[in-house]
Coordinates of C-alpha atoms and ligand atoms in Angstrom, one line a residue:
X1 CA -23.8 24.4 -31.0
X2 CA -21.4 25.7 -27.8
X3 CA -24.2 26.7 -25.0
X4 CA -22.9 30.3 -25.6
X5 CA -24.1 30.8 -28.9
X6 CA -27.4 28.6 -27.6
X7 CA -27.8 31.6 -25.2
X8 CA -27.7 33.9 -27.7
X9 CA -30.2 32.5 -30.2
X10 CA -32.8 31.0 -27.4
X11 CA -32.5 35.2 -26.0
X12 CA -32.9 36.5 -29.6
X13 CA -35.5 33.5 -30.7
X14 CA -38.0 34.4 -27.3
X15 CA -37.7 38.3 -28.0
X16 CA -38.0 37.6 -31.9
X17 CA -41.3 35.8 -30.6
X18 CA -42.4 38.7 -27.9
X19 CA -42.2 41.4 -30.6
X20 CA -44.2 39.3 -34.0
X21 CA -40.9 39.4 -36.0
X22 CA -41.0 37.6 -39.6
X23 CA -39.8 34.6 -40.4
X24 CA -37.5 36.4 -43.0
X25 CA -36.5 39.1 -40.7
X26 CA -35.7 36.0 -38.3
X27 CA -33.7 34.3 -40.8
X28 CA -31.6 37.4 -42.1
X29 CA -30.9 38.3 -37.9
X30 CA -29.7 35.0 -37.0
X31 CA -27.1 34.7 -40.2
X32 CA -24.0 36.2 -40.5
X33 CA -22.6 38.4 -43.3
X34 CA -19.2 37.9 -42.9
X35 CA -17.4 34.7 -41.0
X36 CA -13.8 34.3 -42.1
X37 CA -11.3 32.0 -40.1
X38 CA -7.9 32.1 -40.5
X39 CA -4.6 29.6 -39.6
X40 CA -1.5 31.4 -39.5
X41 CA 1.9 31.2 -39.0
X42 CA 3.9 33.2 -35.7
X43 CA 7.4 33.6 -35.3
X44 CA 8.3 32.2 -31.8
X45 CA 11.2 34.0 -29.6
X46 CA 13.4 30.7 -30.3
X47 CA 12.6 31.5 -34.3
X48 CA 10.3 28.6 -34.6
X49 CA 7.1 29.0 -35.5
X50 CA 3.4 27.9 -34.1
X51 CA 0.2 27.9 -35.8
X52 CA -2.3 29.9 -34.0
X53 CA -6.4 30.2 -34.8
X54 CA -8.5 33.1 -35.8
X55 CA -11.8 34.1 -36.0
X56 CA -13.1 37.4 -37.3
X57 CA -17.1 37.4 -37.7
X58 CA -19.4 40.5 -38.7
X59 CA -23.2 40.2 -37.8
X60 CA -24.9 42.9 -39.3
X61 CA -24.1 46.1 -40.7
X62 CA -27.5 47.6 -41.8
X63 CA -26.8 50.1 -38.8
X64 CA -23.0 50.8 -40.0
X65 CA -20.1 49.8 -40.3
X66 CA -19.4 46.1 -37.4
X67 CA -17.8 47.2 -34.3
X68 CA -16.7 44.6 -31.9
X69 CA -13.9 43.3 -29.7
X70 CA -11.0 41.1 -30.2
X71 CA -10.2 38.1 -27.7
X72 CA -6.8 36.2 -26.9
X73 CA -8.5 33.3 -24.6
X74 CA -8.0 29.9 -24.9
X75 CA -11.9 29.0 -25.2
X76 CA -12.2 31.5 -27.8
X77 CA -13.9 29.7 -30.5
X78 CA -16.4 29.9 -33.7
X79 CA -19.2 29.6 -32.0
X80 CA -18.1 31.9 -28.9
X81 CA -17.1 35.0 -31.5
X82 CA -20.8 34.3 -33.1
X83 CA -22.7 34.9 -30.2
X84 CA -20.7 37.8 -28.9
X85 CA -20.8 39.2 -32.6
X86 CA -24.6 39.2 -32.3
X87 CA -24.5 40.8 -28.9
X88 CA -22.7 43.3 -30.1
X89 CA -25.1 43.8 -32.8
X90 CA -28.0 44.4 -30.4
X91 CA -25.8 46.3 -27.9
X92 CA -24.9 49.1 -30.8
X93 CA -28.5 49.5 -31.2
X94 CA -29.6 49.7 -27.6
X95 CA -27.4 52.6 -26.8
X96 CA -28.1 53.9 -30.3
X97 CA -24.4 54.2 -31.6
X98 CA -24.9 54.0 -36.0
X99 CA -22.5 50.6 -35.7
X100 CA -23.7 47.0 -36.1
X101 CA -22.1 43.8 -34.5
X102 CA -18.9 42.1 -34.9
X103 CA -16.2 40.0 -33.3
X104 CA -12.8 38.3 -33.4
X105 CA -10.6 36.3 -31.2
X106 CA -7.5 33.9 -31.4
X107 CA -7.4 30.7 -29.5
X108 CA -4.6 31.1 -27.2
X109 CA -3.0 32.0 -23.9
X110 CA -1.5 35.3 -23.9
X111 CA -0.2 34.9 -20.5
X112 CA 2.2 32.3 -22.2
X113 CA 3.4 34.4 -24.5
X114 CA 6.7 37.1 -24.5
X115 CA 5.8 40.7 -25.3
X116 CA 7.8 40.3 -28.3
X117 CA 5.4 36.9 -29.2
X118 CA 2.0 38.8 -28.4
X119 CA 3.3 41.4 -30.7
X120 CA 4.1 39.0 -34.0
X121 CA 0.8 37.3 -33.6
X122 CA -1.1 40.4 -33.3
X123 CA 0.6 42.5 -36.4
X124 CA -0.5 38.8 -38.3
X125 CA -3.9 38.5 -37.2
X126 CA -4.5 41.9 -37.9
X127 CA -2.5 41.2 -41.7
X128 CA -4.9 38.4 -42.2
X129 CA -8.4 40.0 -41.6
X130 CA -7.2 43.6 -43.4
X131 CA -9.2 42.2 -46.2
X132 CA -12.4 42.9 -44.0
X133 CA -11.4 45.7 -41.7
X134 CA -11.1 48.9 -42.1
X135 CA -12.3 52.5 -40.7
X136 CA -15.7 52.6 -42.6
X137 CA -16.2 48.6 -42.6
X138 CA -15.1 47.0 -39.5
X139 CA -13.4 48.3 -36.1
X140 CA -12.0 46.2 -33.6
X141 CA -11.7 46.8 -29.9
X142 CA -10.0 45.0 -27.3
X143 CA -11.7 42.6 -25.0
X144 CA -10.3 39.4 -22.7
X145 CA -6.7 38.9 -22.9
X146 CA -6.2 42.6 -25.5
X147 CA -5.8 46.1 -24.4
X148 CA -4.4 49.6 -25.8
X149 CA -1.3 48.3 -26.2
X150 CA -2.7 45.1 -28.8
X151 CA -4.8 47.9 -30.3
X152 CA -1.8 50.1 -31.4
X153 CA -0.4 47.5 -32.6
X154 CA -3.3 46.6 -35.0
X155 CA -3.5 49.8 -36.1
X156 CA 0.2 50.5 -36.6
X157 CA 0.1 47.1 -39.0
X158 CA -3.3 48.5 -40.9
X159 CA -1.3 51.6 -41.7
X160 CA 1.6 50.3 -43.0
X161 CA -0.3 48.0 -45.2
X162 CA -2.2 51.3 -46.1
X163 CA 0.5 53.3 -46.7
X164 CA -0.5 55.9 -43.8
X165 CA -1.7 56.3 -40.7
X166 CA -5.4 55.4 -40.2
X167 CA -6.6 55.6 -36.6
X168 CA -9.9 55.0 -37.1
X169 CA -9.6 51.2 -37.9
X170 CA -9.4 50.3 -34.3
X171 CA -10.6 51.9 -30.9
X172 CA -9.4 51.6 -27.6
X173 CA -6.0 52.6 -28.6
X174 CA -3.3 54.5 -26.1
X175 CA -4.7 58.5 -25.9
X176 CA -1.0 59.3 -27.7
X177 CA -1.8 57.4 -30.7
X178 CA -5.6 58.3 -31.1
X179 CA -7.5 56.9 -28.4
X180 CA -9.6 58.8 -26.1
X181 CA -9.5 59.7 -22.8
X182 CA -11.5 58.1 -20.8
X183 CA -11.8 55.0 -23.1
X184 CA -9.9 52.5 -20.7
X185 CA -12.3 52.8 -18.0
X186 CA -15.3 53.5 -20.3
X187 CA -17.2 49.9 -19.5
X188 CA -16.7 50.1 -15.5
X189 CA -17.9 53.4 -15.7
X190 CA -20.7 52.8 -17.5
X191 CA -21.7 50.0 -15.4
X192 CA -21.3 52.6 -12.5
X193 CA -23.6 55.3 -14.3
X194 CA -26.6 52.0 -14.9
X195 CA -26.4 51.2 -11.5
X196 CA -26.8 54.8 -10.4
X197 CA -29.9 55.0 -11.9
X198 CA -31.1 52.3 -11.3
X199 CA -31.0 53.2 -8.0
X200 CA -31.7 56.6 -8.1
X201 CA -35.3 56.3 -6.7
X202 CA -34.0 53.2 -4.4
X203 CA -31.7 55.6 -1.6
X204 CA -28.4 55.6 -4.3
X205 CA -25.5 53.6 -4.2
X206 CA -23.9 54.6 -0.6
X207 CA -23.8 51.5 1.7
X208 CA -24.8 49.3 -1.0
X209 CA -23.4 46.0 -0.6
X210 CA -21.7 44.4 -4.1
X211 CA -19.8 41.3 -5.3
X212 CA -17.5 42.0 -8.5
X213 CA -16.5 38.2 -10.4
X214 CA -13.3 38.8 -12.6
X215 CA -11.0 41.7 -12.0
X216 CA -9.4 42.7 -14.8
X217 CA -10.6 46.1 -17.2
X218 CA -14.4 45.7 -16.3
X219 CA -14.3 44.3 -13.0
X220 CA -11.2 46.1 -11.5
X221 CA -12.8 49.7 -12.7
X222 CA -16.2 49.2 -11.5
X223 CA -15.2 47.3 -8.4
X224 CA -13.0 50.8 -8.4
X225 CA -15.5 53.2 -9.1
X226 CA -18.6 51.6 -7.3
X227 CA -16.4 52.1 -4.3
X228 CA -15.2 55.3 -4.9
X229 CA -19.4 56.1 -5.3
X230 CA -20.1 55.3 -2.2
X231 CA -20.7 50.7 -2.3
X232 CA -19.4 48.7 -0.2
X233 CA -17.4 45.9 -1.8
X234 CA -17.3 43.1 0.1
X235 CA -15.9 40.2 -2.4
X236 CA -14.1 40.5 -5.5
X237 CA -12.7 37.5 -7.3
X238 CA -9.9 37.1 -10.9
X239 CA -9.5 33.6 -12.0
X240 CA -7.3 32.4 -9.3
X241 CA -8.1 34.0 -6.0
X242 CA -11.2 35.1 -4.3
X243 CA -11.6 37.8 -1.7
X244 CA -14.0 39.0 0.8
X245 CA -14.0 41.3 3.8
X246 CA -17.4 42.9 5.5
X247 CA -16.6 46.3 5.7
X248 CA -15.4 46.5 2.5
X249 CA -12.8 45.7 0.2
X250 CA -9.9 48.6 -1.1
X251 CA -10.5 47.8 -4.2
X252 CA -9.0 51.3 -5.6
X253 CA -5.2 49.8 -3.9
X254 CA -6.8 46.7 -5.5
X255 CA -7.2 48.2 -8.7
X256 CA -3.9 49.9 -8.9
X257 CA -2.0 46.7 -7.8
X258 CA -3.2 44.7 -11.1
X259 CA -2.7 47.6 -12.9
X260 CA 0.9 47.2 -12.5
X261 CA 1.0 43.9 -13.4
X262 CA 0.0 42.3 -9.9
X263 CA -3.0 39.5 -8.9
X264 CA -5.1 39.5 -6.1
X265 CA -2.9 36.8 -5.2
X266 CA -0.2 39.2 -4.4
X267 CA -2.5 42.0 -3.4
X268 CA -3.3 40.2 -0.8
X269 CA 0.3 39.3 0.1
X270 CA 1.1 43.4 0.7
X271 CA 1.0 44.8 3.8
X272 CA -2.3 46.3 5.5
X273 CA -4.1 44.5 3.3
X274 CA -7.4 43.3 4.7
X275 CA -9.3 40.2 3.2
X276 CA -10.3 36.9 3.9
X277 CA -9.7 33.7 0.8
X278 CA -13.0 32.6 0.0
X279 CA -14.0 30.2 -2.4
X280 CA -15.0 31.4 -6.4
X281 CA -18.2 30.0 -6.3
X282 CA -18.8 31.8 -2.7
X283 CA -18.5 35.3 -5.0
X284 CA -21.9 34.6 -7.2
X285 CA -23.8 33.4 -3.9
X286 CA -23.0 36.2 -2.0
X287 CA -25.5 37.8 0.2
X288 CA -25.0 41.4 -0.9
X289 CA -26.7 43.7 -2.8
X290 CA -26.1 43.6 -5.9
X291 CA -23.6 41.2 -8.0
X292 CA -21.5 42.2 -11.1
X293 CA -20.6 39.0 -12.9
X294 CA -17.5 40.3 -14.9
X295 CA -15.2 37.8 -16.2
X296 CA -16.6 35.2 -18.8
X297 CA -19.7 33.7 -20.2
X298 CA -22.3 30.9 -19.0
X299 CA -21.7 31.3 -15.4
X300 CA -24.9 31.9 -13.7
X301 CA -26.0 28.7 -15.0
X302 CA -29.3 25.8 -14.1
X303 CA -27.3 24.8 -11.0
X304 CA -26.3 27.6 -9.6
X305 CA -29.0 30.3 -10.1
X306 CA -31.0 29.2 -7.0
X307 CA -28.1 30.1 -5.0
X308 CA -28.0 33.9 -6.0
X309 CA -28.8 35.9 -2.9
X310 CA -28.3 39.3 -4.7
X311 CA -31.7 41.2 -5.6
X312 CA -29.7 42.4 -8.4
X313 CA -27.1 41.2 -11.3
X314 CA -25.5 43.7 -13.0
X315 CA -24.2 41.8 -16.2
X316 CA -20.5 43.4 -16.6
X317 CA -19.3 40.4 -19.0
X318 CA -21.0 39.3 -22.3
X319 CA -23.6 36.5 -21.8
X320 CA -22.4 35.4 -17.7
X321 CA -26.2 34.1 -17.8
X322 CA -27.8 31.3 -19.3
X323 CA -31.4 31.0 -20.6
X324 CA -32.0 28.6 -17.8
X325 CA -30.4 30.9 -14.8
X326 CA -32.4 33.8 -16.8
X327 CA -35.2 31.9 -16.0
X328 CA -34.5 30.8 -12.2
X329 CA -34.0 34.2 -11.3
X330 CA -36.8 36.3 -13.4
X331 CA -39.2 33.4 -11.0
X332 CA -36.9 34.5 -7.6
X333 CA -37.5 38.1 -8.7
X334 CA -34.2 39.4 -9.4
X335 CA -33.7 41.6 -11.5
X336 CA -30.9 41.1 -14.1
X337 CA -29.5 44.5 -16.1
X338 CA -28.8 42.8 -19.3
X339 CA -25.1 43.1 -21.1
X340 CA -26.1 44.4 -24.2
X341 CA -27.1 47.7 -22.0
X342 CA -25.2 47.6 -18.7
X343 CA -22.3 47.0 -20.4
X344 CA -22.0 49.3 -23.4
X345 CA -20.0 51.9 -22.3
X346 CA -17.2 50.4 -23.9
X347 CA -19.1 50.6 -27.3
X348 CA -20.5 53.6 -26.6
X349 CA -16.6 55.2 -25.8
X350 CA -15.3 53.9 -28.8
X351 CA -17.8 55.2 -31.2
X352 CA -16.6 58.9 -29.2
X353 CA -13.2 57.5 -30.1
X354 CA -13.9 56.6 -34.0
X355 CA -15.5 60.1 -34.4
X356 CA -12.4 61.7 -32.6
X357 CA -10.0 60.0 -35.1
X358 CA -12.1 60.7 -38.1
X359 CA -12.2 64.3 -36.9
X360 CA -8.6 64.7 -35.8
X361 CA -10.2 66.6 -32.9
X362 CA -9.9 65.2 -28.7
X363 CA -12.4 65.8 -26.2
X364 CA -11.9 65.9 -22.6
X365 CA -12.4 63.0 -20.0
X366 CA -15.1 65.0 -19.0
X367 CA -17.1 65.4 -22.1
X368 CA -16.1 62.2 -22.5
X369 CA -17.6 61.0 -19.3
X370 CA -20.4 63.5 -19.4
X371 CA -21.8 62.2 -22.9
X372 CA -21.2 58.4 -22.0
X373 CA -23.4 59.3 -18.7
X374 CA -25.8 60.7 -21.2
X375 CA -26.4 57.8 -23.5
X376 CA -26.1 54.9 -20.9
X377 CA -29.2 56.4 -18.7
X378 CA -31.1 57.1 -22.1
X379 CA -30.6 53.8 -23.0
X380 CA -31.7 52.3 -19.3
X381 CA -34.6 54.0 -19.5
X382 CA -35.6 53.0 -23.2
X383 CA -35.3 49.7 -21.9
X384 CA -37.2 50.2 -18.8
X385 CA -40.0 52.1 -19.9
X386 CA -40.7 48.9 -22.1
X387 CA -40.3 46.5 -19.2
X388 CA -40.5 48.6 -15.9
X389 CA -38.5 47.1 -13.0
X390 CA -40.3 44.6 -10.7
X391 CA -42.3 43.7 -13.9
X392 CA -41.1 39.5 -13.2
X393 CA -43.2 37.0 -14.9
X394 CA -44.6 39.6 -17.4
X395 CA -41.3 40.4 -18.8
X396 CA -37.3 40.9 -18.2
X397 CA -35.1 43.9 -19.1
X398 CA -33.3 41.4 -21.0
X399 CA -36.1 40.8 -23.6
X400 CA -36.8 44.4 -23.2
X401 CA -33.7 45.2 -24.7
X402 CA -33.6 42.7 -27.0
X403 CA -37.1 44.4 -28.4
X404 CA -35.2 47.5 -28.8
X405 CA -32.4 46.7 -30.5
X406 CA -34.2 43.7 -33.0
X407 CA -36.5 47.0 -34.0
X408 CA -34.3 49.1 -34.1
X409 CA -32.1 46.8 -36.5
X410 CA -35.6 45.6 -38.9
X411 CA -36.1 49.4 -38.9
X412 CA -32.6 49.9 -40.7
X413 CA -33.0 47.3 -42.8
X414 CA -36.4 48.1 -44.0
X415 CA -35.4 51.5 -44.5
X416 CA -32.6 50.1 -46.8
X417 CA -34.4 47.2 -48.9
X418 CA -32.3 44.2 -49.7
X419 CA -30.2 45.0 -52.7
X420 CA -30.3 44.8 -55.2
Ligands
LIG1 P1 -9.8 41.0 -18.8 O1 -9.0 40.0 -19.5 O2 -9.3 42.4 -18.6 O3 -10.2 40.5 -17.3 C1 -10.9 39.3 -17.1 C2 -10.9 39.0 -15.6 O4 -11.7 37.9 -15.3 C3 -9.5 38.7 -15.1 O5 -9.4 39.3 -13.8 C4 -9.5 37.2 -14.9 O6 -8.6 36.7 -14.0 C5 -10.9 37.0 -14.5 N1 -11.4 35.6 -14.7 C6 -11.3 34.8 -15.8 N2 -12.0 33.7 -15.6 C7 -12.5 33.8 -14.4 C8 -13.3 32.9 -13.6 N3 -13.7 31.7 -14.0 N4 -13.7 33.3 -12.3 C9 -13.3 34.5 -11.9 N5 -12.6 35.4 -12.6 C10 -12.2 35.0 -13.8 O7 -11.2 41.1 -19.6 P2 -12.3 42.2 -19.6 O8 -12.0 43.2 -20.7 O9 -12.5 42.8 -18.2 O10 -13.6 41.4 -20.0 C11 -14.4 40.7 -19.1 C12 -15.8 40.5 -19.7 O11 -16.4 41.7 -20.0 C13 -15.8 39.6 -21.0 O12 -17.0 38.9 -21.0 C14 -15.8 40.7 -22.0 O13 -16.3 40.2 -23.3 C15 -16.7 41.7 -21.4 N6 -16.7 43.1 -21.9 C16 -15.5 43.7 -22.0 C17 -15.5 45.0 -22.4 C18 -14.2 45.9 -22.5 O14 -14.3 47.1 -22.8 N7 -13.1 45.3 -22.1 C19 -16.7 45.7 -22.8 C20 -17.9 44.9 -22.7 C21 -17.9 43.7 -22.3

């Protein structure tokens, strides 16, 4: 088993534990309902072809219909789209959106692909899993390495298989094809609106100090938004380049360089730009504040969770901690904000999305914002009026939220009986 999906079961298996769950209900939670791998053919800009991997895996769907992202990486791997398709499963129920958990990815590099490539394995993928997606059974989202533009695509491809045009079997789609406003920055922000109250009581976010790992739809917008609140950014790092500067970092210039297709490499490069190269490693022991790890899994890890200086990680990618750094830090007392709630705006915006398209109706960024704001602080403080902050050695939010969304799940499926 990959230490990803070892993360996940250890977190579920200790919470399973905390909370009295049967052996059956343990059993049913940690299968799958639907795995399904693919090997497919892509045309190639020099009309050969490669043969690319896919994975496509549904947790549960007592809740509703699987929601979950789809990830162009190189790692991506059985295992990896497991575990994240069980986060997901918690995550839907923690914020309280009717969806279970699913996930999909494809085991490549899109940066070495053309436009025109990215395109023709994308309308396959999505031909080869149609058998299990679909509006009322499984909606994909982006995640690493996808965005709107991938997710038009896939629904452009469902529809012509369907015969029309069916928005509602993917989310995170451009605004003129569907998607919502406010979507795109829907997982920074609701990072932002966690860490607001979190520290409501605590003097707010203004002058808080923050480190931001990975820069790209998570990391860029909250690094954006946290400084646009009020933070002080002092390091932000992508996969290449890391950045610091003491008074701060623009990170909204930042933000809009990499929006147009720049790095922090060349951000850097532009004039009046202010920031010192540091070293990737220098981003997760930084002495700030708070730190967002927000790029990939398993990176606050045995041998590096000692070094944390921060008094607080806000999880902004899916599983960046293992069950052994969970550990380090609950003994250093500091607190971690778990994924499967700091992160679920994304979730949370795209079930606003699914029940815009099924409406044919569009809200407004700001009831947009305004609702997302609404079910991220009801969901922090389900989760911390089970495990109050400060509460280290008794319990973690993590478990805490794992308690709430195992219930929450068992409830469903209790409700429902096992057919037949
Ligand atoms: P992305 O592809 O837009 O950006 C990833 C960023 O991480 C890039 O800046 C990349 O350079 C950087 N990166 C990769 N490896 C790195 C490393 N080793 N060190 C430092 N930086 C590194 O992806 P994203 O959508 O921002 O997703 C990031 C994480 O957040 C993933 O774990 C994803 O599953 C999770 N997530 C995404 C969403 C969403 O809505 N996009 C929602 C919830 C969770």
């Amino acid at each position: 088993m990959e230490p990803v999906l070892e993360t996940a079961m250890k977190q579920f298996h200790r919470a399973a534990d905390q909370v009295g769950l049967s052996d059956q209900h343990r059993e049913l939670l940690t299968s799958f309902k639907t795995i399904y791998r693919t090997q497919f053919p892509v045309e190639m800009d020099d009309e050969t072809f490669r043969i690319f991997e896919g994975y496509r895996v549904l947790h549960n769907n007592a809740r509703g219909p699987t929601k979950g992202g789809i990830r162009y990486s190189p790692h991506v791997s059985m295992d990896e789209v497991k575990a994240l398709a069980m986060w997901m499963t918690w995550k839907c129920a923690v914020v309280n959106v009717p969806f279970g958990g699913a996930k999909g990815g494809v085991t490549v590099d899109p940066a070495t692909l053309s436009h025109n490539e990215r395109q023709n394995l994308t309308r396959r993928f999505t031909a080869e899993i149609i058998p299990i997606i679909g509006p009322d059974q499984d909606i994909p989202a982006p995640d690493m390495g996808t965005g709107p533009e991938t997710m038009a695509w896939m629904m452009d491809t469902y529809s012509m298989m369907k015969g029309y045009t069916i928005p509602g079997v993917v989310t995170g789609k451009p605004v003129a094809v569907g998607g919502s406003e406010g979507r795109f920055e829907a997982t920074g922000r609701g990072l932002t609106y966690v860490l607001e109250e979190h520290l409501s009581m605590d003097g707010g976010l203004q002058g808080r100090t923050v480190a931001v790992q990975g820069f790209g739809n998570v990391g860029g917008v909250t690094a954006k938004l946290l400084r646009q609140g009020g933070a002080t950014v002092q390091y932000i790092s992508d996969v290449d380049t890391a950045l610091y500067h003491p008074a701060g970092l623009d990170t909204v210039t930042a933000w809009a360089h990499v929006q147009q297709g720049g790095s922090l490499k060349t951000w850097l490069e532009q004039p009046g730009v202010e920031a010192d190269v540091v070293d990737g490693a220098d981003v997760l022991s930084a002495d700030v504040d708070v730190l967002v790890p927000a790029a990939v899994e398993s990176v606050l890890t045995e041998y590096n969770a000692d070094k944390v200086r921060a008094r607080l990680v806000l999880e902004g990618a899916n599983g960046p901690t293992t069950a052994e750094a969970d550990e380090i830090l609950n003994d250093r007392g500091i607190t971690v904000i778990p994924d499967i709630l700091a992160n679920a705006g994304g979730v949370t915006v795209s079930y606003f999305e699914w029940v815009q398209a099924r409406q044919y109706m569009q809200w407004s960024e700001e009831q947009v914002n305004a609702e997302l704001r609404r079910l991220m602080v009801n969901a922090y403080r389900t989760v911390v009026s089970r495990c109050p902050i400060g509460s280290h050695g008794d319990c973690t939010q993590r478990e805490a939220a794992q308690w709430v969304g195992i219930e929450r799940v068992v409830e469903a499926i209790e409700h429902r009986g096992i057919y037949p």
